[in-house]
CSV table of C-alpha atoms in Angstrom, one decimal:
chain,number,residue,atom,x,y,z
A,4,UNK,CA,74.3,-51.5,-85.1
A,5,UNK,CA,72.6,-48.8,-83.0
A,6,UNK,CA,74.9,-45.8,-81.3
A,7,UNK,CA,73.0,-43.5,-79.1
A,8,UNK,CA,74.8,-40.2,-78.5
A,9,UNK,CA,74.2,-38.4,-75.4
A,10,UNK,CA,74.7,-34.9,-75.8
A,11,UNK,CA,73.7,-31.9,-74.0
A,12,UNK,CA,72.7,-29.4,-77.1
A,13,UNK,CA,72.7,-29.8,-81.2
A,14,UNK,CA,74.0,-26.8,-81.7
A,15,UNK,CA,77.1,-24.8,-79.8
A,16,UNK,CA,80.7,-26.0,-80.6
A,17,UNK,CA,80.3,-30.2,-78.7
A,18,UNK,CA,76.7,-29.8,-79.8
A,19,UNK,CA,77.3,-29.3,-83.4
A,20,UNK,CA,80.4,-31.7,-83.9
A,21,UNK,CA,78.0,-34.5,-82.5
A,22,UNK,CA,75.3,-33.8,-84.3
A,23,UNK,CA,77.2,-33.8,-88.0
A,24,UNK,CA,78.9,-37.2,-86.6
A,25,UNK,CA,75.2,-38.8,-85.9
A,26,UNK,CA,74.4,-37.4,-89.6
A,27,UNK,CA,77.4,-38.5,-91.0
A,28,UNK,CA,76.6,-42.3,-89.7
A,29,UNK,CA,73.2,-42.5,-90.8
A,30,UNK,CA,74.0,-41.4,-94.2
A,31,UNK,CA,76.6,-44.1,-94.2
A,32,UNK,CA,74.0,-47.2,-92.7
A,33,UNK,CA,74.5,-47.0,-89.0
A,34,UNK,CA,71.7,-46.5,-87.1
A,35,UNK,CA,72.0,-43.5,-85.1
A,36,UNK,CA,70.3,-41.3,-82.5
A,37,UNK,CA,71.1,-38.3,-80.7
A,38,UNK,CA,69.4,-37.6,-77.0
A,39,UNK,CA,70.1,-34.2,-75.9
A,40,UNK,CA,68.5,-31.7,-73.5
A,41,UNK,CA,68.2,-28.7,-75.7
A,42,UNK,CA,67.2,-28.9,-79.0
A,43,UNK,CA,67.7,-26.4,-81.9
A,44,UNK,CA,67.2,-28.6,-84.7
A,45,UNK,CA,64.2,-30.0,-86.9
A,46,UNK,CA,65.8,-33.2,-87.0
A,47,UNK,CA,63.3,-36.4,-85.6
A,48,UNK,CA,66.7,-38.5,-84.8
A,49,UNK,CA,67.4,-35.6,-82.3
A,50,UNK,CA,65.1,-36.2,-79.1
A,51,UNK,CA,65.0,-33.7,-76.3
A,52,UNK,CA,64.5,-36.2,-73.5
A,53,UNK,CA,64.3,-33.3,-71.1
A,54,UNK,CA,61.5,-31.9,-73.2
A,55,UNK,CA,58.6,-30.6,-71.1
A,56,UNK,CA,58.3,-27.2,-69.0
A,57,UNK,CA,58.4,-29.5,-65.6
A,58,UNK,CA,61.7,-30.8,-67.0
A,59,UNK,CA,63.0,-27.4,-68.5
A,60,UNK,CA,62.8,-26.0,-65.0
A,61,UNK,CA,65.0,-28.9,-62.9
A,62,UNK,CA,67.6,-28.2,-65.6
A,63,UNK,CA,68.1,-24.9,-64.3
A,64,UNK,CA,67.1,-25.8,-60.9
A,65,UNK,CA,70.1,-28.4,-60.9
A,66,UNK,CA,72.7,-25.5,-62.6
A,67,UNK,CA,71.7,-23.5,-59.7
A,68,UNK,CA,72.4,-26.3,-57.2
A,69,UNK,CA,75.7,-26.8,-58.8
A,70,UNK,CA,76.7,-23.3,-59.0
A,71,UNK,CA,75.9,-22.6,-55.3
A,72,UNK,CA,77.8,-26.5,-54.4
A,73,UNK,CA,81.0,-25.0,-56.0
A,74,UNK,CA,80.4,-21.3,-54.1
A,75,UNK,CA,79.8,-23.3,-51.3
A,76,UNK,CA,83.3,-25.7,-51.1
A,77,UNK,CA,85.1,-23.5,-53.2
A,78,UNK,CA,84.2,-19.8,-53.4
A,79,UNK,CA,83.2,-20.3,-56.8
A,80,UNK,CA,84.9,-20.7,-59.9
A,81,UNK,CA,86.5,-18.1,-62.4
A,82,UNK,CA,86.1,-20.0,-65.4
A,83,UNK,CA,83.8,-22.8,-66.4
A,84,UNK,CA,84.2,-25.4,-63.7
A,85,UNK,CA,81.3,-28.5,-63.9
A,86,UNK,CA,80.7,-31.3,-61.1
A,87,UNK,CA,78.5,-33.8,-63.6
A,88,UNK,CA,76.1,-33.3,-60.5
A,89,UNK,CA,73.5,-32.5,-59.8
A,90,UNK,CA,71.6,-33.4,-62.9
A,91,UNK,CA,69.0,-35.5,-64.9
A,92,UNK,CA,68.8,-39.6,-64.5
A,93,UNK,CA,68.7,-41.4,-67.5
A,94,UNK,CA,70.4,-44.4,-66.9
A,95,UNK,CA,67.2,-46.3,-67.1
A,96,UNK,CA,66.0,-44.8,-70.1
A,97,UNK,CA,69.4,-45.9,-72.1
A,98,UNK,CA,69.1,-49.3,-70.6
A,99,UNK,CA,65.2,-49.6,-72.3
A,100,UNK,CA,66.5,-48.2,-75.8
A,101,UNK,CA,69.6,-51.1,-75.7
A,102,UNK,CA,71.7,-49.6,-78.1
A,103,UNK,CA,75.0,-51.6,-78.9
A,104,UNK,CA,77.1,-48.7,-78.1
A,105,UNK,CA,77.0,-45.2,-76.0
A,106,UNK,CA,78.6,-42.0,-77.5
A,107,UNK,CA,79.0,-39.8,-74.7
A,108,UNK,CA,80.0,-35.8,-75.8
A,109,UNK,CA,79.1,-33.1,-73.7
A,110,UNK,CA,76.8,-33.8,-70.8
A,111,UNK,CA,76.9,-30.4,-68.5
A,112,UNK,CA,74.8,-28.3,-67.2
A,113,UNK,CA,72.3,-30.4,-65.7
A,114,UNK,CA,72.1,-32.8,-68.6
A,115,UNK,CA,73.4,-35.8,-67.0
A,116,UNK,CA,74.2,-37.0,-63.6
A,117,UNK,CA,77.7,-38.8,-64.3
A,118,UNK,CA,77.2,-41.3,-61.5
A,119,UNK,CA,74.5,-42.5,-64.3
A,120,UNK,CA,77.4,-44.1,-65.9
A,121,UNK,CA,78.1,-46.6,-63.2
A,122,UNK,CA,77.1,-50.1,-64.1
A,123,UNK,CA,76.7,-49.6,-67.6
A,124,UNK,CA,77.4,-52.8,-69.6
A,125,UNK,CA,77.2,-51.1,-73.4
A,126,UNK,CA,80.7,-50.2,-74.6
A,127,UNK,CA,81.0,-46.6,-73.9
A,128,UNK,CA,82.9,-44.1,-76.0
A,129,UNK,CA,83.9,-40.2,-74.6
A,130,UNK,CA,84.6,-37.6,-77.3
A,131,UNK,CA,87.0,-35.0,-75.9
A,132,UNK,CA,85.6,-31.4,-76.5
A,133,UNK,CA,87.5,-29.9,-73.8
A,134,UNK,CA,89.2,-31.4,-71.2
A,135,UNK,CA,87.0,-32.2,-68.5
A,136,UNK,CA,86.3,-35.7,-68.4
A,137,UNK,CA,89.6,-36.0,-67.0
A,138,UNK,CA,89.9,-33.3,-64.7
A,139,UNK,CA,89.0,-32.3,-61.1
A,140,UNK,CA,86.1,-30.1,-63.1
A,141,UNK,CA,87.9,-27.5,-65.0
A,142,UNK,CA,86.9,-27.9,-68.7
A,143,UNK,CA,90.4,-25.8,-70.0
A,144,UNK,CA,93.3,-26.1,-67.2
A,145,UNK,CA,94.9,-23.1,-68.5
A,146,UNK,CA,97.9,-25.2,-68.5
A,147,UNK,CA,98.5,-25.9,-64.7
A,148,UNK,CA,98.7,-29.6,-65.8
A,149,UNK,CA,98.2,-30.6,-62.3
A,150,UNK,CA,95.4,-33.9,-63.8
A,151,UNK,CA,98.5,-35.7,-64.7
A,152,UNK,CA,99.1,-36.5,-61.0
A,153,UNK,CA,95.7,-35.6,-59.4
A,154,UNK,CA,94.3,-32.2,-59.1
A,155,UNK,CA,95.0,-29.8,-56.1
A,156,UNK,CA,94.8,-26.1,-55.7
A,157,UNK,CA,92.7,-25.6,-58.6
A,158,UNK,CA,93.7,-22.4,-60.1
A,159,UNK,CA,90.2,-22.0,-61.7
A,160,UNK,CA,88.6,-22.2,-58.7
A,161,UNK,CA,88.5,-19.3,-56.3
A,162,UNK,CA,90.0,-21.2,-53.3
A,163,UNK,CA,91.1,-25.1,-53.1
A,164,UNK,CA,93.2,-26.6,-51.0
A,165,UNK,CA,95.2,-29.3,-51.7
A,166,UNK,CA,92.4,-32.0,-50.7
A,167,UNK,CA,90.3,-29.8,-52.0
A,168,UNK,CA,87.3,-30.0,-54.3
A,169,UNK,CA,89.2,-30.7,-57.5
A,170,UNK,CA,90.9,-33.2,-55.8
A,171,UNK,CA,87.6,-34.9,-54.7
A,172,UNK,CA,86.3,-34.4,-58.1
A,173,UNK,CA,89.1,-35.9,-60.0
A,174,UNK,CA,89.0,-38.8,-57.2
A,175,UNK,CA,85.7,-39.7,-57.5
A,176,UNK,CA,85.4,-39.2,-61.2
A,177,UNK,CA,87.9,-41.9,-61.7
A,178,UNK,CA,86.4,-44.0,-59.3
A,179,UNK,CA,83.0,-44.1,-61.8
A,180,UNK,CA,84.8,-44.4,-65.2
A,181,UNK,CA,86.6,-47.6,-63.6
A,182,UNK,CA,83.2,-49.3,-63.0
A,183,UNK,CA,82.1,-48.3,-66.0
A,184,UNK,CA,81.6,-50.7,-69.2
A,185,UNK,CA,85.2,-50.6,-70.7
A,186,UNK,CA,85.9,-47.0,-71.9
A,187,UNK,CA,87.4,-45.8,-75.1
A,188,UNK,CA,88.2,-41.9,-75.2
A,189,UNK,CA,88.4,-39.8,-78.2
A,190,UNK,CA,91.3,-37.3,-78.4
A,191,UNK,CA,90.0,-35.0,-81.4
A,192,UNK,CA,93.1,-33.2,-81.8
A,193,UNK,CA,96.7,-34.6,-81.6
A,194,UNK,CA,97.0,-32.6,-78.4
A,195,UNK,CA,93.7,-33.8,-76.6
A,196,UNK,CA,95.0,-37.3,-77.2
A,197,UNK,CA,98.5,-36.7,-75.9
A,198,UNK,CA,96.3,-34.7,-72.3
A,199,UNK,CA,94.4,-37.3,-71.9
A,200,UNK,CA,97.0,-40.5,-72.3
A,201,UNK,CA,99.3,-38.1,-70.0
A,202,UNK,CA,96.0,-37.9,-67.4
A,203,UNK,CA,95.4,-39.9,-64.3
A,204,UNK,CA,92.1,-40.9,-65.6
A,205,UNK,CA,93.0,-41.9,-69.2
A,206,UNK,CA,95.7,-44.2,-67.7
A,207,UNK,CA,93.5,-46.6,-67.4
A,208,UNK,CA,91.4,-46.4,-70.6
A,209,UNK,CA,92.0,-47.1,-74.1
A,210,UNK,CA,92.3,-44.0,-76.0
A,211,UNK,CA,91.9,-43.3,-79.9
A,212,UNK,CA,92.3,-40.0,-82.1
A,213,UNK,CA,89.7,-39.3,-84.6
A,214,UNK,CA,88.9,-35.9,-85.7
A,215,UNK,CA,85.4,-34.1,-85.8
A,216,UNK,CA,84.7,-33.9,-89.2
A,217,UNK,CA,82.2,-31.9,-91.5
A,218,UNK,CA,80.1,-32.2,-94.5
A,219,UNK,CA,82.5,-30.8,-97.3
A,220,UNK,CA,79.5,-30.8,-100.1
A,221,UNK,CA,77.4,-28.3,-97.7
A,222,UNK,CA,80.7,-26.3,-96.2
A,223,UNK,CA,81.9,-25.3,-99.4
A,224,UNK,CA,83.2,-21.6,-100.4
A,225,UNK,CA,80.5,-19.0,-102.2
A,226,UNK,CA,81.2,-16.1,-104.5
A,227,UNK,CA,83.0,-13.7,-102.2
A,228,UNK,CA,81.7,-10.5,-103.8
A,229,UNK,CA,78.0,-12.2,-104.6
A,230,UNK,CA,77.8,-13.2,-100.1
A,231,UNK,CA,79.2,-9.2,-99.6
A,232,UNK,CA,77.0,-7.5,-101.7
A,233,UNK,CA,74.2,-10.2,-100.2
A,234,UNK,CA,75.4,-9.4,-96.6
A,235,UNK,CA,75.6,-5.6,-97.0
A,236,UNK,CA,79.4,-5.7,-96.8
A,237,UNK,CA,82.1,-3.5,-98.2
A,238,UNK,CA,83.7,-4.7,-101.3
A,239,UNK,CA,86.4,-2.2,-101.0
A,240,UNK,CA,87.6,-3.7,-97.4
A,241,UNK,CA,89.3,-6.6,-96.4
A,242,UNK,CA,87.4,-8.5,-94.0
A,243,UNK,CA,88.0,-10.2,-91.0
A,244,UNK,CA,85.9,-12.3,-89.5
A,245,UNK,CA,85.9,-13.4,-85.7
A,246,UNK,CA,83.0,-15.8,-83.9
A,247,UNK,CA,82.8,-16.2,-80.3
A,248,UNK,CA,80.2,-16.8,-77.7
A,249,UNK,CA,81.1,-14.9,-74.2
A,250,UNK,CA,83.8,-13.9,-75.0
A,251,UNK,CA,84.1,-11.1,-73.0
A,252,UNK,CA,83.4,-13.2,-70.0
A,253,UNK,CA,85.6,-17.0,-71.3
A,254,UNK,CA,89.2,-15.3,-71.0
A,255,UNK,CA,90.1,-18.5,-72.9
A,256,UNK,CA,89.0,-17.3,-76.4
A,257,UNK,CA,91.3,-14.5,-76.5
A,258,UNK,CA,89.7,-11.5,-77.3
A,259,UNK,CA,91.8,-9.6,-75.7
A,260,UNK,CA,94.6,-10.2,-77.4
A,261,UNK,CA,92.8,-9.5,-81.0
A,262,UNK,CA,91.4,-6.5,-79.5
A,263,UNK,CA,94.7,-5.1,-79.7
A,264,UNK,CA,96.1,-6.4,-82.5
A,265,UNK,CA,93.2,-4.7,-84.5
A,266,UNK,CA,94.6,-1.4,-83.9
A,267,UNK,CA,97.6,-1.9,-85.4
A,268,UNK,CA,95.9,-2.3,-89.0
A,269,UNK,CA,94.6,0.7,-90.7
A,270,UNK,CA,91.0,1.5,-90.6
A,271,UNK,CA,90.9,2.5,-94.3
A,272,UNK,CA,91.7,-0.9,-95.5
A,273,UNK,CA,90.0,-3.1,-92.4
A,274,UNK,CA,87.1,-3.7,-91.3
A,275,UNK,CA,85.7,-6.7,-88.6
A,276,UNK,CA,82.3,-9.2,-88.5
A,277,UNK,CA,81.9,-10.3,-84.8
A,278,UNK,CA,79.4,-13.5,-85.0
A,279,UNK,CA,77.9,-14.6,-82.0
A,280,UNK,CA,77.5,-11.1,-79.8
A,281,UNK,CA,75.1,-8.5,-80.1
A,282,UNK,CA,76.5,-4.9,-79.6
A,283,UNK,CA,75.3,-1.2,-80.3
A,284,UNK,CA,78.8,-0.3,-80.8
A,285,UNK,CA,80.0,0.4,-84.2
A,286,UNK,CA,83.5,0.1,-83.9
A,287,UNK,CA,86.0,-2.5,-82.2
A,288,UNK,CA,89.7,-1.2,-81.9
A,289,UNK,CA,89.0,2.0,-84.5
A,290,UNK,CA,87.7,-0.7,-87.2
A,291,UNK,CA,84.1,-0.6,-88.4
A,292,UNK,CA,82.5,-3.5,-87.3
A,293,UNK,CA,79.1,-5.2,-88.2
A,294,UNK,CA,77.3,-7.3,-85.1
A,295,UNK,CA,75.0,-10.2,-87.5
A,296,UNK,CA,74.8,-11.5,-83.7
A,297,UNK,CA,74.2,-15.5,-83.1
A,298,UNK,CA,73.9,-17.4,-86.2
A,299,UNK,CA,72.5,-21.1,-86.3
A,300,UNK,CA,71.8,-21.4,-90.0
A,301,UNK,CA,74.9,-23.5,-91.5
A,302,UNK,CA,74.0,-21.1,-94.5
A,303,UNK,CA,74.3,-18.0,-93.8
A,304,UNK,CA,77.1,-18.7,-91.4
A,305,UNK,CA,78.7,-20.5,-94.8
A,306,UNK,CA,77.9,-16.9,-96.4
A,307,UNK,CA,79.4,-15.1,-94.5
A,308,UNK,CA,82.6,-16.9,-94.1
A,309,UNK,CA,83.1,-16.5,-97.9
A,310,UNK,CA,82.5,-13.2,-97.6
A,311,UNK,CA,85.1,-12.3,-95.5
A,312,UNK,CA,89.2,-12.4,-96.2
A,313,UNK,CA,90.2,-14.4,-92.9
A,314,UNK,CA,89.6,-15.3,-90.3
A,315,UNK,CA,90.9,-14.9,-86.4
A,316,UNK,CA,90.5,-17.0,-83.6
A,317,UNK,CA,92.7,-16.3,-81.3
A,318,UNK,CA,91.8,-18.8,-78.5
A,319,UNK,CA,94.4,-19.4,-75.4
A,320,UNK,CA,93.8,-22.8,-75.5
A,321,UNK,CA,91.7,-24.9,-78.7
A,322,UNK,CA,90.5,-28.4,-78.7
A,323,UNK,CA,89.4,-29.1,-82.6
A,324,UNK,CA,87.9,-25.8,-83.1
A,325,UNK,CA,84.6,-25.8,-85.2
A,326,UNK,CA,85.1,-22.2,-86.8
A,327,UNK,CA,88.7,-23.5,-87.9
A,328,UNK,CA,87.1,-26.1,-90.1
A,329,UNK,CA,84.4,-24.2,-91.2
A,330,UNK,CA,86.3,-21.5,-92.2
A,331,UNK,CA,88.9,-23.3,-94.0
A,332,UNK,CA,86.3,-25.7,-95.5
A,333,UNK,CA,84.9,-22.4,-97.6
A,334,UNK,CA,88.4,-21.7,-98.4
A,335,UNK,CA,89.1,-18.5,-96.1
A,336,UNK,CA,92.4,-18.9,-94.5
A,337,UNK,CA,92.3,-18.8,-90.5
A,338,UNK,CA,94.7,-16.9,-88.3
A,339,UNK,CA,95.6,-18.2,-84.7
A,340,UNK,CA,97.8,-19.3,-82.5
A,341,UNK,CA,100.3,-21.9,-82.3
A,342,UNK,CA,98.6,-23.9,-79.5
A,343,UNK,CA,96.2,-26.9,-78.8
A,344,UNK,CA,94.9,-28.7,-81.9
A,345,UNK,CA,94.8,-25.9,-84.3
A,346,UNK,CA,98.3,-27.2,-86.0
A,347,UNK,CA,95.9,-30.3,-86.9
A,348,UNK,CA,94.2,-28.3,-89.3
A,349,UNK,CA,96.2,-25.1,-90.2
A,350,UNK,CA,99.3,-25.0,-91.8
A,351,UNK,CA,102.1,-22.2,-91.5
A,352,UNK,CA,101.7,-19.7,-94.6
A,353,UNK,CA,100.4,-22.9,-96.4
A,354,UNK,CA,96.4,-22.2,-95.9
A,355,UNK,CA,96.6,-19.8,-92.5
A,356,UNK,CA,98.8,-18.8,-89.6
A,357,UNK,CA,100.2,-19.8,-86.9
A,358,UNK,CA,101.4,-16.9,-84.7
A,359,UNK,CA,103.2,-17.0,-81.3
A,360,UNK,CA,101.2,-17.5,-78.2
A,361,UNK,CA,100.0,-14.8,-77.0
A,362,UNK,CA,102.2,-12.5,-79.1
A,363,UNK,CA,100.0,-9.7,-80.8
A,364,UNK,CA,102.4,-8.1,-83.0
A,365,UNK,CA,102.7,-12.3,-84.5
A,366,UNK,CA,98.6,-12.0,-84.8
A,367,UNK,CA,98.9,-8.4,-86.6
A,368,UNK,CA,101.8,-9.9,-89.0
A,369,UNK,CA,99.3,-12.9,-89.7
A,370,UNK,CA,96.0,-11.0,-90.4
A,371,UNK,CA,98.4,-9.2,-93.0
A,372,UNK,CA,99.8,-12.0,-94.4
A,373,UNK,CA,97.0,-13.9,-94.9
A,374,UNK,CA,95.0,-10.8,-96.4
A,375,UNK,CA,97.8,-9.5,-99.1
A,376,UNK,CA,95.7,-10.1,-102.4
A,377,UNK,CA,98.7,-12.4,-103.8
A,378,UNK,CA,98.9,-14.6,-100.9
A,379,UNK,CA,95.1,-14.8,-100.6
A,380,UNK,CA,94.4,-16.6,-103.4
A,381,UNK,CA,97.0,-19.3,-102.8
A,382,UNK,CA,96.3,-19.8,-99.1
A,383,UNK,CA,92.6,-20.2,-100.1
A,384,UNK,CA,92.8,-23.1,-102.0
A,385,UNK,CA,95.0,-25.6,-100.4
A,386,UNK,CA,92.6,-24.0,-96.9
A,387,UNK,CA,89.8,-26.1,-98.7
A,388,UNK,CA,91.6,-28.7,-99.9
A,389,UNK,CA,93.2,-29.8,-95.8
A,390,UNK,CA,90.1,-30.1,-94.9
A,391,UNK,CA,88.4,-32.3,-98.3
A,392,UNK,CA,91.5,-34.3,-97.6
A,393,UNK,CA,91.3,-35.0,-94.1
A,394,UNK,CA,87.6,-33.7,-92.1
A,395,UNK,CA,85.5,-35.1,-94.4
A,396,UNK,CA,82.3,-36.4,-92.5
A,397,UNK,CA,82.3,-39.6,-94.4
A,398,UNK,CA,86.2,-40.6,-93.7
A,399,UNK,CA,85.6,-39.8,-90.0
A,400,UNK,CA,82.4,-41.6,-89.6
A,401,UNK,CA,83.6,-44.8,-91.3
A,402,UNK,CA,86.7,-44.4,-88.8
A,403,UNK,CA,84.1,-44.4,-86.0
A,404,UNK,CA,82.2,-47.5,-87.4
A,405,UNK,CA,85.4,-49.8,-87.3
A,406,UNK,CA,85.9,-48.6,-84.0
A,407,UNK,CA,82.3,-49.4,-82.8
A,408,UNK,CA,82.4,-52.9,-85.0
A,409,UNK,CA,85.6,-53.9,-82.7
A,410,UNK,CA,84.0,-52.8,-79.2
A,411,UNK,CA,80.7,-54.8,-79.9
A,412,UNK,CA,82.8,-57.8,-81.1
């Protein structure tokens, strides 16, 4: 059997959950590959088919189109907000590899022109990272919910009407997917199942749940004070460790709300790692923090993740999140909110937290809780035993095989 996944990055939150699926079925027998249009990794199953400076420079030329389209018929958007146009063609380029099945993930940002997808006579399968293949163009709605019925007044754009651009989007979005080869989406979360069976779009589609999963042997927990004392870390702190890219700009991870939960603890006993920013700043919220920046070694992400005591992601709205699993999988309990998928993966005072949305004193009371010496221990065992028990890499991608076996049949 041959799967081709289309993706538009190997690394980055869709990029990496696609990638460690494609892994995950090779190693099992299933003959994988992974297109994408930036590429991190030293992996030959991974082809940049946008590879080439001539290439390189219509990506950004067609993330500049679409920027100014959305300025142009909307005023712009405040939050991520993608059209699946203008972008690259590869439609003829998947119909000369014949695969028996297309995996599509995460195909932004120039990657993939969606109208690509009409015609197509290979089953095609959609993992959910976010929500937007079944919205007007939003990737996370902020819970306006307006998708069930057809999108209208799109609160992340500036201005739309009600006939407006999300409206057109959603409209003619469907209108592709339905003459498409039959369509099966993948909720990865309980949550993203239940959005997208609610949706206009995934009314008619088949629709599946199957987690993202990881490689348990490689995500596994190090000596804490061996990674801290590797690190240059404190071992007279408790740590907590928080991962986000643009954060300060994606309102949707949060940080605000961890920013001021972080001064209720006391600076003699905490201390913060921010992965994933670069800062001169020494502080966050009166605790010492350390700035490792972007990490995209599995690890020394792994090390530092066992180094630390929890940790906090304290998203407004989370799909399957990555850091979740990784954290958990090297047995360092995760604080965040009760929202999304993250009840898939981390149970109440059991291996993490689940605090109130949006309620910081809740997210103080969990960082606490999860960092008392006495409930540390106990948390971080059953943490790496959810996720041997239910994310490993070779359960899910045997899940995705019988699922493949029955669309080609």
């Amino acid at each position: 059997m041959k799967v081709l996944h289309l993706c538009g990055k190997d690394f980055f939150g869709a990029g990496r959950a696609a990638y460690r699926l494609h892994k995950g079925l090779l190693h099992v027998g299933i003959g994988s590959k992974m297109w994408v249009g930036a590429k991190r990794t030293a992996d030959d199953t991974v082809v940049d088919i946008h590879k080439g400076k001539a290439k390189k420079k219509l990506t950004k030329i067609y993330i500049k189109l679409e920027k100014l389209i959305i300025k142009s018929k909307a005023k712009g958007s405040r939050e991520m907000f993608s059209l699946g146009y203008p972008a690259h063609s590869i439609r003829r380029k998947i119909e000369t590899e014949k695969p028996d099945i297309v995996h599509l993930h995460w195909i932004n940002r120039g990657y993939m022109n969606l109208n690509e997808l009409k015609g197509i006579k290979i089953p095609v399968v959609i993992t959910l990272h976010d929500m937007w293949w079944f919205t007007g163009g939003c990737h996370y709605d902020e819970g306006c919910g307006r998708y069930v019925n057809g999108c209208a007044s799109c609160p992340i754009l500036r201005k739309d009407g009600e006939y407006g651009l999300s409206f057109k989007q959603l409209s003619c979005k469907r209108e592709i997917l339905n003459n498409t080869s039959p369509i099966t989406f993948i909720g990865l979360s309980t949550w993203m199942q239940d959005c997208v069976k609610q949706s206009l779009i995934g009314q008619d589609h088949k629709i599946k749940q199957i987690p993202n999963g990881i490689d348990v042997d490689i995500f596994a927990p190090m000596d804490k004070q061996a990674c801290r004392n590797k690190l240059n870390l404190p071992n007279d702190k408790k740590l907590i460790l928080f991962a986000a890219v643009d954060v300060l700009s994606e309102t949707r991870k949060g940080y605000q709300y961890l920013s001021q939960a972080l001064t209720m603890l006391k600076p003699e006993e905490y201390e913060l790692v921010v992965i994933g920013e670069q800062s001169d700043a020494n502080s966050i919220s009166g605790l010492k923090t350390y700035f490792p920046g972007e990490i995209n070694d599995d690890q020394l992400m792994i090390e530092y993740m066992s180094a630390v005591d929890v940790a906090v992601v304290p998203s407004l709205q989370e799909n399957l999140s990555n850091l979740i699993m990784e954290s958990l999988a090297c047995a360092t309990p995760v604080v965040a909110f009760k929202i999304g998928g993250n009840g898939d993966m981390i149970k109440h005072k059991v291996n993490g937290y689940l605090a109130k949305h949006k309620n910081i004193e809740d997210l103080t009371e969990g960082i606490e809780f999860c960092t008392k010496s006495e409930n540390n221990i106990l948390l971080s065992e059953t943490a790496r035993q959810t996720i041997v028990d239910n994310f490993d890499i070779n359960e899910v991608s045997k899940k995705y095989i019988q699922l493949y076996q029955s669309l080609v049949e």
